């Protein structure tokens, strides 16, 4: 069945689950909102959001050096307990995040980190592009907002399509793992180094 963007947004607002998870849940439940919420809870995705406020001070700092030693990543990912930090599931996820950062070169972890100046400059460029496209004035703001979403998905780690599964974002993948292990997971910080790159 076809799932509308409005349905996905409604389910996301109710559960805080990732967009791709919401879409899949709605498809699995033939558009039934209550059944979709139940589906997400059974998968542990919706409940992962409730854990998001819990303190995450354990975890790992992981380094990834790309073959050829001209590209490297250092990433810190936190969880709640040392026990979880030692599990294969958590270690695999941290390694995948490091490789993703190497491949996709995000600038920020989340959209909240994008500076107001950078956002304003991007908005102005997008507005100018929309005006030059000859679209009517009443739809320009919608066009800009849509393109800003694409902008976030290019520069924010958690909103980028995950390189090992382009049908979900990195944020969705992290929530999925958090749901499985039953702990809050936070990507704390990262640095990406490329040989010869200017500061």
mmCIF file of N, CA, C and O in Angstrom, residues 2 4 12-13 22 26 47 53 58 76 86 97 105 122 125 149 161 177 185 188 193-194:
data_model
loop_
_atom_site.group_PDB
_atom_site.id
_atom_site.type_symbol
_atom_site.label_atom_id
_atom_site.label_comp_id
_atom_site.label_asym_id
_atom_site.label_seq_id
_atom_site.Cartn_x
_atom_site.Cartn_y
_atom_site.Cartn_z
ATOM 1 N N UNK A 2 0.325 2.343 -0.518
ATOM 2 C CA UNK A 2 1.065 3.602 -0.555
ATOM 3 C C UNK A 2 0.889 4.344 0.767
ATOM 4 O O UNK A 2 -0.229 4.519 1.247
ATOM 5 N N UNK A 4 1.471 7.871 2.812
ATOM 6 C CA UNK A 4 1.690 9.290 2.543
ATOM 7 C C UNK A 4 2.720 9.875 3.509
ATOM 8 O O UNK A 4 2.929 9.361 4.604
ATOM 9 N N UNK A 12 5.805 9.542 13.219
ATOM 10 C CA UNK A 12 7.091 10.025 13.754
ATOM 11 C C UNK A 12 6.865 10.940 14.956
ATOM 12 O O UNK A 12 7.567 10.856 15.956
ATOM 13 N N UNK A 13 5.875 11.841 14.834
ATOM 14 C CA UNK A 13 5.555 12.754 15.944
ATOM 15 C C UNK A 13 5.104 11.990 17.185
ATOM 16 O O UNK A 13 5.394 12.387 18.310
ATOM 17 N N UNK A 22 9.226 4.461 10.428
ATOM 18 C CA UNK A 22 7.795 4.805 10.435
ATOM 19 C C UNK A 22 7.127 4.361 9.136
ATOM 20 O O UNK A 22 6.028 3.793 9.151
ATOM 21 N N UNK A 26 4.149 1.546 8.857
ATOM 22 C CA UNK A 26 2.845 1.843 8.245
ATOM 23 C C UNK A 26 2.544 0.880 7.095
ATOM 24 O O UNK A 26 1.406 0.451 6.914
ATOM 25 N N UNK A 47 10.463 2.458 21.858
ATOM 26 C CA UNK A 47 10.921 2.542 23.246
ATOM 27 C C UNK A 47 12.334 3.089 23.344
ATOM 28 O O UNK A 47 12.735 3.616 24.371
ATOM 29 N N UNK A 53 16.789 10.225 27.017
ATOM 30 C CA UNK A 53 17.176 11.179 28.044
ATOM 31 C C UNK A 53 18.107 10.606 29.098
ATOM 32 O O UNK A 53 18.664 11.342 29.908
ATOM 33 N N UNK A 58 29.365 5.700 29.259
ATOM 34 C CA UNK A 58 30.283 4.628 28.865
ATOM 35 C C UNK A 58 30.369 4.611 27.336
ATOM 36 O O UNK A 58 29.829 5.470 26.681
ATOM 37 N N UNK A 76 33.672 9.007 18.930
ATOM 38 C CA UNK A 76 33.266 8.592 20.268
ATOM 39 C C UNK A 76 31.766 8.329 20.256
ATOM 40 O O UNK A 76 30.979 9.200 19.876
ATOM 41 N N UNK A 86 31.063 -3.427 25.498
ATOM 42 C CA UNK A 86 31.919 -4.556 25.107
ATOM 43 C C UNK A 86 31.205 -5.551 24.181
ATOM 44 O O UNK A 86 31.837 -6.498 23.710
ATOM 45 N N UNK A 97 29.798 3.248 11.979
ATOM 46 C CA UNK A 97 29.670 4.710 12.007
ATOM 47 C C UNK A 97 30.979 5.354 11.559
ATOM 48 O O UNK A 97 30.981 6.305 10.761
ATOM 49 N N UNK A 105 31.741 11.943 4.796
ATOM 50 C CA UNK A 105 32.270 13.236 5.214
ATOM 51 C C UNK A 105 31.236 14.218 5.773
ATOM 52 O O UNK A 105 31.095 15.333 5.271
ATOM 53 N N UNK A 122 22.735 29.373 3.522
ATOM 54 C CA UNK A 122 22.181 28.318 2.660
ATOM 55 C C UNK A 122 20.754 28.653 2.246
ATOM 56 O O UNK A 122 20.363 28.474 1.094
ATOM 57 N N UNK A 125 20.780 31.214 -0.568
ATOM 58 C CA UNK A 125 21.153 30.589 -1.850
ATOM 59 C C UNK A 125 19.969 29.803 -2.413
ATOM 60 O O UNK A 125 19.636 29.913 -3.605
ATOM 61 N N UNK A 149 15.902 20.363 3.871
ATOM 62 C CA UNK A 149 15.912 18.981 4.374
ATOM 63 C C UNK A 149 17.006 18.172 3.669
ATOM 64 O O UNK A 149 17.714 17.392 4.302
ATOM 65 N N UNK A 161 21.913 9.094 4.564
ATOM 66 C CA UNK A 161 21.604 7.688 4.278
ATOM 67 C C UNK A 161 22.825 6.831 4.650
ATOM 68 O O UNK A 161 23.954 7.157 4.281
ATOM 69 N N UNK A 177 19.752 -0.246 16.822
ATOM 70 C CA UNK A 177 20.674 -0.933 17.726
ATOM 71 C C UNK A 177 20.305 -0.628 19.181
ATOM 72 O O UNK A 177 20.290 -1.520 20.032
ATOM 73 N N UNK A 185 21.935 5.362 23.241
ATOM 74 C CA UNK A 185 23.198 5.460 22.508
ATOM 75 C C UNK A 185 23.318 6.877 21.966
ATOM 76 O O UNK A 185 22.376 7.411 21.380
ATOM 77 N N UNK A 188 28.774 11.036 20.252
ATOM 78 C CA UNK A 188 29.207 12.221 20.992
ATOM 79 C C UNK A 188 30.000 13.192 20.124
ATOM 80 O O UNK A 188 29.760 14.386 20.118
ATOM 81 N N UNK A 193 40.035 12.965 9.224
ATOM 82 C CA UNK A 193 41.308 13.498 8.753
ATOM 83 C C UNK A 193 41.584 12.976 7.344
ATOM 84 O O UNK A 193 41.522 11.775 7.113
ATOM 85 N N UNK A 194 41.893 13.889 6.432
ATOM 86 C CA UNK A 194 42.276 13.497 5.083
ATOM 87 C C UNK A 194 43.632 14.111 4.788
ATOM 88 O O UNK A 194 43.850 15.315 5.022
#
